[in-house]
Amino acid sequence: MKASRYTISTLKETPSDAEIASHRLLIRGGFIKKLASGIYSWMPIGLRVLRKIEAIVREEMNRAGAQEVLMPNIQPAELWQESGRWQQYDEGLLLKLFDRNQREFCFGPTHEEVITEIARSELRSHKQLPVNFYQVQTKFRDETRPRFGLMRAREFIMKDAYSFHLDEQSLDAEFRNMYDAYSRIFSRMQLDFRAVIADAGAIGGNASMEFHVLADAGEDRIAFSNESDYAANIEMAESAAPSPDSTAPAPMETIETPNARTIEAVSNLLGVDAKQTVKTLIVKGAKAPLIAIVLRGDHQLNEVKAAKAEEVASPLTMAAEAEIRAATGSGLGSLGPVGLEMPILVDRDAAAIANFVCGANRDGYHHINVNWQRDASATRVLDLRDVLEGDPSPDGKGTLSFKRGIEVGHIFKLGDKYSKPMNATVLDESGKAATMMMGCYGIGVSRLVAATIEQYHDDKGMVWPTALAPFEAVVIPVNAHRSEAVQKAADEIYAGLIDAGIEVLLDDRDGHRPGAKFADAELIGYPHRIVVGDRGLESGVVEYTCRKTNETTEVSVTEIIARIVETVRSERT
Ligand code: ATP
Ligand code: MG
């Protein structure tokens, strides 16, 4: 490709609404252009990257045995009414439209209904199962806060896949198959990613896993082990269960603690570590009016975990101070489990300590040397806290670290969530109608372009892995209009690289100074740059720069093509 015939629309200024690197660089590099909030056009150079990512996704989906289809963007309301989602789907995300006959439609934000409609009419017998259909397609979700460019757009490109099965074992196997395919996709893209437990589902095993690219710009926070592949959304993350402290119980005492209403104040006053204290929170109960939750003093309540406890009213609601005082006779600063007349849920770590400090349910007093069983009893011991960095991983391997993640993929066991209301059945071995089991598997293809840049950029611009770069190499002739030798050498190198199958751009733009071309090359991030100039040619060399290492070397004109071809071939995945 010759730059003189190619639209390169780089910008010097950073767009004012761009808060993260990928958004800034995609706009400045002229990869995308904003049309409206959360709606972008793909410019030629950006589309090349998108197509490469799509190609990797397609290759791996095909290799995994999935079949490509293409479903309509516009979906009839009736289908969504059948599944029950016309009203239920996340408030406002659905873009609804009318045709000329006032029939209602939506622009697809996802395609479970459409694929289930296809499956129920196409698949008749269990012998046709399992199957997995996928597509790469534009979706629309009317996000409340579109931002960060491609990261959270309203119109975006997704690879969505849907599998159909006779039974759960078959669904489990396909879930595993997709897990492996996703791991291959993100590895081929050279991304630093983790497969994260998103929801420990009811159908057994982890029914939903998200794939996250690790990057500070990510909207999610994940905890992962430094020694195993355990990773989970912070909301879901667990640590290994503690072993109980076997110190002999000392006699319990009640101590005056005036003005000490926080764990910090109490532990300072008594000279004990916060780890040796517990705190007591009171929430509304599902059956009993109030429920106590006891945590170690240095731990925080995990509201997602607490909300799942059957004793707790949903949504999780903290009790008001007046209610607490009426029930316990104490204010918030002196609560504790001793003598408390309500169900008590105790976090595993709080349950493991001996001789702890807690409020005495009397303003200005605390107990010391409190021990479970002897002094207070737990209704139930369970995991109720947020994990901390450094906690032991729940699989017993290593400790947990935290990072931010960008959700680029999501695999989900749907079970019969759609097939049941939509009556998608096949005949099983005995000739009876059986509701099919479903899985769904999404990849944010356009979001991946942004996520890749978050991991691959420096202060000058994008630094593409060769497998994803818009062009693998750029040839920049310096002042070719003044030198026939430069023009000729650059043309020959360009032609030689094209013949060898290298994706190369010749930056032959008139009216661009060399400095501007270099800056564009760094901004766009071509992995390999060859600069052809008069001075070098006098001694038979060109300048070669590797974008990743930023190192420049002189390479002889006769060797440069072979050098580039060899390097690029070794870098393609
Ligand atoms: P998020 O939690 O980021 O809103 P989601 O869980 O609603 O995403 P899914 O329904 O799981 O999204 O969609 C599959 C994939 O599509 C996601 O993993 C993500 O990579 C991508 N995706 C979802 N919403 C957007 C968006 N607004 N812009 C770009 N990509 C998106
Ligand atoms: Mg998701």
Short mmCIF file of C-alpha atoms and ligand atoms in Angstrom, two decimals, residues 141 210 407 409-410 412, ligand 2:
data_model
loop_
_atom_site.label_atom_id
_atom_site.label_comp_id
_atom_site.label_asym_id
_atom_site.label_seq_id
_atom_site.Cartn_x
_atom_site.Cartn_y
_atom_site.Cartn_z
CA ARG A 141 -26.76 -1.47 23.48
CA GLU A 210 -15.15 -14.06 32.06
CA GLU A 407 -13.79 -8.03 30.18
CA GLY A 409 -14.93 -12.54 26.71
CA HIS A 410 -17.65 -14.31 28.59
CA PHE A 412 -21.93 -18.97 30.12
MG MG B 2 -20.38 -10.31 30.43
#
